[in-house]
Coordinates of C-alpha atoms and ligand atoms in Angstrom, one line a residue:
M142 CA 20.2 34.5 9.8
P143 CA 21.7 37.6 9.0
T144 CA 25.7 38.3 9.3
D145 CA 27.3 40.5 11.5
H146 CA 28.3 42.0 8.1
S147 CA 25.1 42.6 7.1
R148 CA 23.9 43.9 10.4
A149 CA 26.3 46.4 10.1
L150 CA 25.2 47.3 6.8
L151 CA 21.6 47.4 7.5
V152 CA 22.5 49.7 10.2
R153 CA 24.5 52.2 7.8
R154 CA 22.2 51.9 5.4
K155 CA 19.6 53.0 7.9
T156 CA 21.6 56.1 8.7
V157 CA 21.6 56.9 5.0
L158 CA 18.2 56.8 4.4
S159 CA 17.2 58.6 7.8
L160 CA 20.0 61.1 6.7
M161 CA 18.0 61.0 3.1
L162 CA 14.9 62.1 5.3
L163 CA 16.4 65.2 6.6
A164 CA 16.3 66.0 2.4
A165 CA 19.1 68.8 2.4
L166 CA 21.3 67.1 0.5
T167 CA 22.6 68.5 -2.7
A168 CA 23.4 66.5 -6.1
A169 CA 26.9 66.2 -6.5
S170 CA 27.8 63.9 -9.4
V171 CA 47.8 38.2 -39.6
H172 CA 47.5 38.2 -40.4
A173 CA 48.3 34.9 -41.2
E174 CA 50.3 33.8 -44.6
E175 CA 48.6 30.5 -44.9
T176 CA 45.2 30.5 -43.6
A177 CA 42.1 29.4 -44.6
P178 CA 41.8 29.2 -47.7
T179 CA 38.0 30.4 -49.1
P180 CA 36.7 32.4 -46.3
V181 CA 32.5 30.5 -46.1
P182 CA 30.4 34.0 -45.3
H183 CA 28.9 34.1 -42.0
T184 CA 25.3 35.4 -42.4
A185 CA 23.7 34.3 -39.5
P186 CA 23.3 36.9 -37.2
I187 CA 24.9 36.4 -33.2
R188 CA 21.6 34.9 -31.3
Q189 CA 21.1 37.6 -28.1
M190 CA 21.8 35.4 -25.1
A191 CA 21.7 36.6 -21.5
P192 CA 25.8 36.8 -19.8
T193 CA 27.1 33.6 -20.2
M194 CA 27.2 32.4 -16.2
G195 CA 29.8 29.0 -15.5
W196 CA 33.2 28.1 -14.2
N197 CA 36.3 28.2 -15.4
P198 CA 39.5 26.6 -14.3
W199 CA 42.3 28.7 -15.5
N200 CA 42.7 31.1 -12.5
A201 CA 42.3 28.4 -9.7
F202 CA 44.9 26.3 -11.6
R203 CA 46.0 27.3 -14.0
T204 CA 47.6 24.4 -16.5
E205 CA 47.4 21.6 -13.8
V206 CA 44.0 20.9 -14.8
T207 CA 42.1 17.2 -14.0
E208 CA 39.2 15.9 -15.0
D209 CA 38.4 14.5 -11.2
K210 CA 39.1 18.5 -10.4
I211 CA 36.5 19.3 -12.7
I212 CA 33.9 16.8 -11.6
A213 CA 34.6 18.1 -8.5
I214 CA 33.1 21.8 -9.3
A215 CA 30.5 20.5 -11.3
E216 CA 29.6 18.4 -8.2
T217 CA 30.1 21.8 -5.7
L218 CA 28.0 23.8 -8.2
N219 CA 24.9 21.4 -8.2
R220 CA 24.5 20.5 -4.1
S221 CA 25.5 24.4 -3.3
G222 CA 22.8 26.2 -5.3
L223 CA 25.1 27.6 -7.7
K224 CA 24.1 26.0 -10.6
A225 CA 20.4 26.7 -9.8
A226 CA 21.5 30.2 -9.9
G227 CA 22.3 30.1 -13.2
Y228 CA 26.0 28.9 -13.0
R229 CA 25.5 26.5 -15.9
Y230 CA 28.7 26.4 -18.5
I231 CA 31.7 24.0 -17.1
N232 CA 34.9 25.5 -19.5
I233 CA 38.2 23.3 -20.1
D234 CA 40.7 26.0 -20.7
D235 CA 44.8 26.0 -21.8
G236 CA 46.4 22.3 -21.3
W237 CA 44.5 19.9 -22.7
W238 CA 46.4 19.0 -25.8
L239 CA 48.8 16.0 -25.9
K240 CA 49.5 16.7 -29.4
R241 CA 48.2 16.9 -33.3
R242 CA 48.8 14.2 -34.9
A243 CA 49.8 13.9 -38.4
D244 CA 46.5 13.2 -40.0
G245 CA 45.6 16.6 -38.2
R246 CA 43.1 14.9 -35.1
I247 CA 44.6 17.0 -31.6
I248 CA 44.8 14.4 -29.2
I249 CA 44.2 14.8 -25.9
R250 CA 46.2 14.5 -22.3
T251 CA 44.2 11.4 -21.0
T252 CA 46.5 11.2 -17.8
M253 CA 44.3 14.4 -17.1
F254 CA 41.3 13.2 -18.5
P255 CA 41.2 9.7 -18.3
S256 CA 37.9 9.6 -19.7
A257 CA 39.2 10.2 -23.2
A258 CA 41.2 6.9 -23.4
L259 CA 38.5 5.0 -25.9
P260 CA 39.1 1.0 -25.9
D261 CA 40.2 1.7 -30.1
G262 CA 42.7 4.1 -28.5
E263 CA 41.3 6.8 -30.1
T264 CA 40.6 9.9 -28.2
S265 CA 37.4 11.6 -27.1
F266 CA 35.4 14.1 -25.1
R267 CA 32.4 12.9 -25.9
P268 CA 32.7 10.7 -22.7
F269 CA 33.6 14.1 -20.5
T270 CA 30.5 16.4 -22.1
D271 CA 28.4 13.4 -22.0
R272 CA 29.0 13.0 -17.8
L273 CA 28.6 16.7 -17.5
H274 CA 25.3 17.1 -20.2
A275 CA 24.0 14.2 -18.4
M276 CA 24.2 16.6 -15.1
N277 CA 22.5 19.3 -16.8
F278 CA 25.4 21.4 -17.5
K279 CA 26.7 23.0 -20.9
V280 CA 30.7 22.6 -21.6
G281 CA 33.0 24.9 -22.6
I282 CA 36.5 23.6 -25.0
Y283 CA 39.7 25.8 -25.7
T284 CA 42.3 27.2 -28.4
D285 CA 44.1 29.8 -30.1
I286 CA 43.4 31.4 -33.3
G287 CA 47.0 31.1 -34.2
R288 CA 48.8 28.0 -34.6
N289 CA 50.3 27.8 -31.0
V290 CA 48.5 28.5 -27.8
C291 CA 49.5 30.6 -24.6
S292 CA 50.6 28.2 -22.5
Q293 CA 53.3 27.3 -24.7
A294 CA 54.6 30.9 -24.5
W295 CA 53.6 32.2 -21.3
D296 CA 53.2 29.2 -18.8
A297 CA 57.1 27.3 -20.1
K298 CA 57.9 24.9 -17.1
S299 CA 53.9 23.4 -17.1
P300 CA 54.5 19.7 -17.2
N301 CA 51.5 20.1 -19.1
L302 CA 52.6 21.6 -22.6
P303 CA 52.0 19.4 -26.2
T304 CA 54.7 16.6 -27.1
G305 CA 56.2 15.7 -30.0
S306 CA 57.4 17.1 -33.5
Q307 CA 57.3 20.8 -33.9
A308 CA 53.9 20.4 -35.9
E309 CA 52.6 18.1 -33.2
R310 CA 52.9 20.7 -30.7
E311 CA 51.1 22.9 -33.0
V312 CA 47.5 22.3 -31.4
G313 CA 46.2 26.0 -32.0
S314 CA 43.3 26.3 -34.6
M315 CA 45.3 28.0 -37.7
G316 CA 45.1 25.9 -41.0
H317 CA 42.6 23.6 -38.8
Q318 CA 39.9 25.5 -38.1
T319 CA 37.1 23.4 -39.9
E320 CA 38.4 20.1 -38.6
D321 CA 39.0 21.4 -35.2
M322 CA 35.6 22.7 -35.1
R323 CA 33.8 19.5 -36.1
L324 CA 35.9 17.8 -33.8
F325 CA 34.6 20.3 -30.8
F326 CA 31.0 21.0 -32.1
G327 CA 30.2 17.6 -34.2
E328 CA 32.4 15.0 -32.5
W329 CA 32.6 16.2 -29.2
N330 CA 29.6 17.8 -28.8
F331 CA 30.7 21.0 -26.9
D332 CA 28.7 24.2 -26.3
L333 CA 31.4 27.1 -26.0
V334 CA 34.3 27.9 -27.3
K335 CA 36.7 30.0 -25.7
V336 CA 39.7 31.4 -28.4
D337 CA 42.6 33.2 -27.3
A338 CA 45.1 34.9 -29.5
C339 CA 49.0 34.1 -28.2
G340 CA 50.0 32.5 -31.5
L341 CA 49.6 35.2 -33.2
A342 CA 51.8 37.6 -30.9
D343 CA 54.5 35.6 -28.7
F344 CA 55.4 33.6 -31.7
G345 CA 57.7 36.2 -34.1
P346 CA 61.0 35.0 -34.5
D347 CA 63.0 36.6 -32.0
R348 CA 61.6 34.8 -29.3
P349 CA 63.9 32.9 -27.8
Y350 CA 61.6 29.2 -27.8
V351 CA 61.3 30.3 -31.6
K352 CA 64.7 30.5 -32.4
N353 CA 65.8 27.5 -30.9
D354 CA 63.4 25.4 -33.4
T355 CA 60.9 24.6 -30.4
Y356 CA 58.1 26.4 -32.2
R357 CA 57.7 27.5 -35.9
A358 CA 58.0 32.1 -36.2
L359 CA 54.4 33.4 -37.5
K360 CA 55.3 37.5 -38.3
P361 CA 53.1 38.8 -34.7
A362 CA 50.0 40.6 -36.5
I363 CA 49.2 41.6 -32.9
I364 CA 51.3 43.9 -31.3
R365 CA 50.1 44.0 -27.6
G366 CA 49.3 47.6 -26.7
R367 CA 50.1 48.9 -30.4
P368 CA 46.8 48.5 -32.3
D369 CA 48.2 50.9 -34.8
L370 CA 51.4 48.1 -35.7
S371 CA 48.5 44.9 -35.4
D372 CA 47.0 43.5 -38.3
I373 CA 43.7 44.0 -37.6
N374 CA 41.9 43.2 -40.4
G375 CA 44.2 40.3 -40.8
V376 CA 42.7 39.2 -36.7
E377 CA 39.1 39.9 -38.0
S378 CA 39.1 37.9 -40.5
L379 CA 40.5 35.0 -38.9
Y380 CA 37.7 34.8 -36.2
R381 CA 35.2 35.3 -38.8
D382 CA 36.2 32.3 -40.9
L383 CA 36.6 30.3 -37.8
K384 CA 33.3 31.3 -36.9
A385 CA 31.7 30.0 -39.8
A386 CA 33.6 27.1 -40.0
I387 CA 31.3 26.7 -36.5
T388 CA 28.2 27.6 -38.2
Q389 CA 28.9 24.2 -40.4
V390 CA 28.8 22.7 -38.1
R391 CA 25.8 24.0 -35.7
P392 CA 23.6 26.2 -38.4
N393 CA 21.3 26.9 -35.6
D394 CA 24.2 28.9 -33.6
D395 CA 23.8 27.6 -30.8
V396 CA 27.0 27.3 -29.3
I397 CA 28.8 30.1 -27.9
L398 CA 32.6 31.8 -29.3
S399 CA 34.5 33.5 -26.8
I400 CA 36.9 35.9 -28.3
C401 CA 40.0 36.4 -26.3
T402 CA 42.4 39.2 -28.4
W403 CA 42.9 40.8 -24.4
G404 CA 41.2 44.1 -25.8
E405 CA 43.3 44.1 -28.7
A406 CA 42.8 44.3 -32.3
D407 CA 40.0 46.9 -32.2
V408 CA 37.8 43.9 -31.1
A409 CA 35.2 45.8 -29.3
R410 CA 34.3 47.4 -32.9
W411 CA 34.4 44.0 -34.4
G412 CA 34.1 41.5 -31.5
H413 CA 30.1 40.8 -31.5
K414 CA 29.7 40.1 -35.3
Y415 CA 31.2 37.1 -34.4
G416 CA 31.4 36.0 -30.9
Q417 CA 29.2 36.4 -28.3
Q418 CA 31.2 38.2 -26.0
W419 CA 35.1 38.9 -26.0
R420 CA 37.7 40.1 -23.3
T421 CA 38.7 43.7 -23.5
S422 CA 41.8 43.5 -21.4
A423 CA 44.7 41.3 -20.0
D424 CA 44.1 38.7 -17.9
I425 CA 42.6 39.3 -14.3
R426 CA 44.1 38.9 -11.1
A427 CA 42.9 38.7 -7.7
N428 CA 43.3 41.7 -6.7
W429 CA 41.8 45.0 -6.3
A430 CA 43.6 47.3 -8.8
S431 CA 43.9 44.9 -11.2
M432 CA 39.7 44.1 -11.1
L433 CA 39.3 47.9 -11.7
H434 CA 41.3 48.2 -14.3
N435 CA 40.1 45.0 -16.0
F436 CA 36.2 46.2 -15.2
D437 CA 37.5 50.3 -16.9
T438 CA 38.5 48.3 -20.0
A439 CA 35.2 47.2 -20.1
V440 CA 33.5 50.0 -19.5
S441 CA 35.7 52.0 -22.3
G442 CA 34.3 48.9 -25.0
I443 CA 30.4 49.4 -24.0
T444 CA 30.8 52.7 -26.4
A445 CA 32.3 51.2 -29.3
T446 CA 29.3 48.2 -29.0
P447 CA 26.0 48.3 -30.8
S448 CA 23.9 46.8 -27.9
G449 CA 26.6 48.0 -25.5
R450 CA 26.9 44.6 -23.9
G451 CA 29.9 41.5 -24.5
N452 CA 32.4 43.2 -23.6
D453 CA 34.1 40.5 -21.2
P454 CA 36.8 42.1 -18.1
D455 CA 37.7 38.4 -17.7
M456 CA 36.6 35.5 -15.1
L457 CA 35.6 36.5 -11.5
E458 CA 38.1 36.4 -9.4
I459 CA 35.4 35.7 -6.0
G460 CA 36.7 33.8 -3.7
N461 CA 40.5 34.6 -4.4
G462 CA 43.2 37.2 -3.0
D463 CA 41.3 40.2 -2.6
F464 CA 38.2 38.8 -3.1
D465 CA 38.4 36.1 -0.3
V466 CA 36.1 34.8 2.4
R467 CA 37.9 37.9 4.5
H468 CA 37.0 40.6 1.7
L469 CA 33.2 39.8 1.4
T470 CA 32.8 43.5 1.0
E471 CA 35.5 43.3 -2.0
A472 CA 33.8 40.2 -3.4
R473 CA 30.4 42.0 -3.4
A474 CA 31.3 45.3 -5.1
H475 CA 33.2 43.0 -7.7
M476 CA 30.0 40.9 -8.2
S477 CA 28.4 44.6 -8.5
M478 CA 30.8 45.4 -11.5
W479 CA 30.3 43.2 -13.4
A480 CA 26.3 42.8 -12.9
I481 CA 25.5 46.1 -13.7
I482 CA 27.4 46.2 -17.1
G483 CA 26.1 42.4 -18.3
A484 CA 29.3 41.4 -18.6
P485 CA 29.9 37.6 -18.0
L486 CA 29.9 35.3 -14.8
I487 CA 32.0 32.5 -15.1
L488 CA 33.8 32.0 -11.6
G489 CA 37.6 31.1 -11.5
S490 CA 38.5 29.4 -7.9
D491 CA 38.2 26.7 -6.4
L492 CA 34.9 26.4 -5.4
T493 CA 35.1 22.9 -3.2
K494 CA 36.9 25.4 -0.6
W495 CA 34.4 28.0 -0.5
S496 CA 32.6 28.8 2.4
Q497 CA 28.9 30.0 2.4
D498 CA 29.5 33.0 2.7
L499 CA 31.2 33.3 -1.0
I500 CA 28.1 30.7 -2.3
D501 CA 25.6 33.6 -1.1
I502 CA 27.7 36.5 -3.0
A503 CA 28.3 34.8 -5.9
G504 CA 24.8 33.0 -5.8
N505 CA 22.6 36.4 -5.4
R506 CA 19.4 36.2 -7.4
N507 CA 18.8 39.8 -6.6
V508 CA 22.2 40.9 -8.1
I509 CA 22.4 38.1 -11.1
A510 CA 18.8 38.8 -12.1
V511 CA 20.3 42.2 -12.9
N512 CA 23.1 40.2 -14.7
Q513 CA 21.0 38.6 -17.1
D514 CA 19.0 41.4 -18.0
I515 CA 19.5 42.1 -21.5
A516 CA 17.4 45.1 -22.4
G517 CA 19.2 47.7 -21.9
R518 CA 22.5 49.9 -22.6
P519 CA 24.9 50.3 -19.8
R520 CA 25.3 54.6 -19.1
V521 CA 28.3 55.9 -16.7
I522 CA 27.0 58.7 -15.2
S523 CA 29.4 59.9 -13.7
S524 CA 33.1 58.9 -12.9
D525 CA 36.2 60.0 -10.7
A526 CA 39.0 58.5 -8.8
R527 CA 36.7 57.7 -5.6
I528 CA 33.4 57.4 -7.2
Q529 CA 31.8 55.8 -10.1
I530 CA 28.0 55.5 -10.4
I531 CA 26.5 53.6 -13.7
T532 CA 22.8 52.4 -14.8
R533 CA 21.1 50.3 -17.1
P534 CA 17.6 49.9 -18.0
L535 CA 16.4 46.9 -17.2
S536 CA 13.0 45.0 -19.4
T537 CA 10.6 46.3 -16.6
P538 CA 9.5 49.8 -17.6
G539 CA 10.3 52.1 -15.1
T540 CA 13.0 49.9 -13.8
Q541 CA 16.8 50.1 -13.6
A542 CA 19.9 48.8 -11.7
V543 CA 22.5 51.7 -10.5
A544 CA 25.5 51.1 -9.2
L545 CA 27.2 53.3 -6.9
I546 CA 30.7 52.3 -6.8
N547 CA 33.7 53.3 -4.0
R548 CA 36.7 52.6 -6.2
G549 CA 38.9 54.2 -3.3
A550 CA 40.5 52.6 0.3
N551 CA 38.3 55.7 2.2
P552 CA 34.8 55.6 3.0
Q553 CA 32.9 57.8 0.7
T554 CA 29.5 60.0 0.1
A555 CA 27.9 59.1 -2.9
S556 CA 25.3 61.2 -4.5
V557 CA 22.7 60.7 -7.6
N558 CA 20.2 63.0 -8.1
R559 CA 16.3 62.6 -9.7
A560 CA 17.4 64.1 -13.4
Q561 CA 20.6 61.9 -14.3
L562 CA 18.8 59.3 -12.8
G563 CA 16.2 60.2 -16.1
L564 CA 13.4 60.8 -13.2
T565 CA 10.7 63.3 -13.0
A566 CA 10.8 65.5 -9.7
T567 CA 7.7 64.2 -8.7
S568 CA 7.8 60.6 -9.3
E569 CA 7.3 57.9 -6.5
V570 CA 10.8 56.4 -7.1
T571 CA 11.2 52.9 -4.8
L572 CA 14.9 51.7 -4.2
R573 CA 15.3 48.4 -3.3
D574 CA 19.0 47.4 -1.8
L575 CA 20.1 44.1 -4.1
W576 CA 22.0 43.3 -1.4
L577 CA 20.2 43.3 1.7
D578 CA 16.7 43.1 0.2
T579 CA 15.6 45.9 1.9
T580 CA 12.9 48.6 -0.1
Q581 CA 12.4 52.0 0.6
K582 CA 10.7 55.5 -0.9
L583 CA 13.9 58.0 -2.0
V584 CA 12.8 60.7 -0.7
G585 CA 13.5 64.6 -2.3
D586 CA 15.7 64.8 -4.9
V587 CA 18.8 62.9 -4.3
L588 CA 19.8 59.3 -3.7
T589 CA 22.5 59.4 -1.2
V590 CA 24.8 56.6 1.0
T591 CA 27.5 56.2 2.9
L592 CA 29.8 53.7 1.6
A593 CA 32.8 52.1 3.5
P594 CA 36.1 51.8 1.2
R595 CA 35.8 49.3 -1.8
E596 CA 31.9 49.2 -1.5
T597 CA 29.1 48.9 -3.9
F598 CA 26.0 50.1 -3.4
L599 CA 23.6 47.9 -6.0
V600 CA 20.3 49.4 -6.2
L601 CA 16.6 48.7 -8.5
I602 CA 15.5 51.9 -8.8
T603 CA 11.4 51.1 -9.8
T604 CA 9.8 54.2 -11.0
Q605 CA 5.2 54.4 -12.1
P606 CA 5.8 54.8 -16.1
Ligands
LIG789 C1 46.1 33.8 -22.3 C2 43.9 34.1 -21.8 C3 43.7 33.8 -20.4 C4 44.1 32.1 -20.2 C5 45.6 31.5 -21.0 C6 45.9 30.4 -21.1 O1 46.2 34.5 -20.9 O2 43.9 35.9 -21.6 O3 42.4 34.2 -19.8 O4 42.8 31.1 -21.1 O5 45.5 32.5 -21.6 O6 47.1 30.0 -21.4

């Protein structure tokens, strides 16, 4: 049954097509001093993989994340069909540590993850990853490339910060890369690690929590927004060493390294050498302007990246704020935008509260298929403050996905012509509206659509090769 909203869209599309039939439309258009001793060279090429799909607790729960909440999400992914649609990675984010013990081993906060408490007094995520693997999920964990972690700088009031002495609170990977990667990928059997970088940015000697000796000082290798003042080579070499440490444990390169320097330290240039994905911006927030900003940073990263892929504008905010159940147009636009550039699709909402409308948006198979197709490089056809048009060739010869994005708060008309799409004047062209799943022929030279405020038209264009 079409919803009222989709019926309205259908009516509008029919109007658009009649307009197209009139055919008279014209085209518009750290360096860290005491880092790993001898870096092991990383030689294995990064596997080309479809963008990661899954769920991460940060946007919904910050450090208030428990095993129960995560399992409830996993069950919801299963029941709703979202896992079957591709959302397979369940990731832990910040907040899981209790401390780093004197022998170097990290201890898990078992009040949050009770299954981690083993009978012999040790802690292990193995029961947790085994449980999720048995449900056919992949599982991700989180750390920092420095000594300390983001929540210690940004969530000072969290009840879940690491405890103990200054040394015990150093739960980041610096100086412990080999042992931590053995723990994560050997003993605990995770499939992904997100490696944040606050430890390299937020623990300079001037910080109050460093001055009062809560945390040890580390001269920042990342100065946010100032690549000229950042130690780019130092940051890169730490991620290179970390990747090498992962490869030692998992030589088949079957795990994902998700780099999180928020676009800093020139990561768009080197991220692809070590990771499958790298963040291009600061954290997304659940509002339209923040979503656009993060999207733009990933679009800019495309040019710096050999395959154009891997640029990560951060987790999806579908289900939250400006993208909640009262804003389905915005939610569809957000999903379309992440799909057209092949960004990771990591849900960041409490899915147990989702209505079917939201499940249908995140789970739309047509849109996911575009996202997961890794054949081609995204290309911006045109872009201004109101309308942005982006295309990406897909693996089936003669096919491309095109997004016509209304970035503004007013209705707009958007047009793109055959030449801009690389189509000849006479070829027969089929247009498939990927949200409505309707197909029609392109008549004339120009595809024109009317777009509601903040609407994206995502279309599959097929032509005979
Ligand atoms: C940084 C990252 C976020 C999240 C938090 C956790 O801000 O960019 O995605 O992991 O840290 O503290």
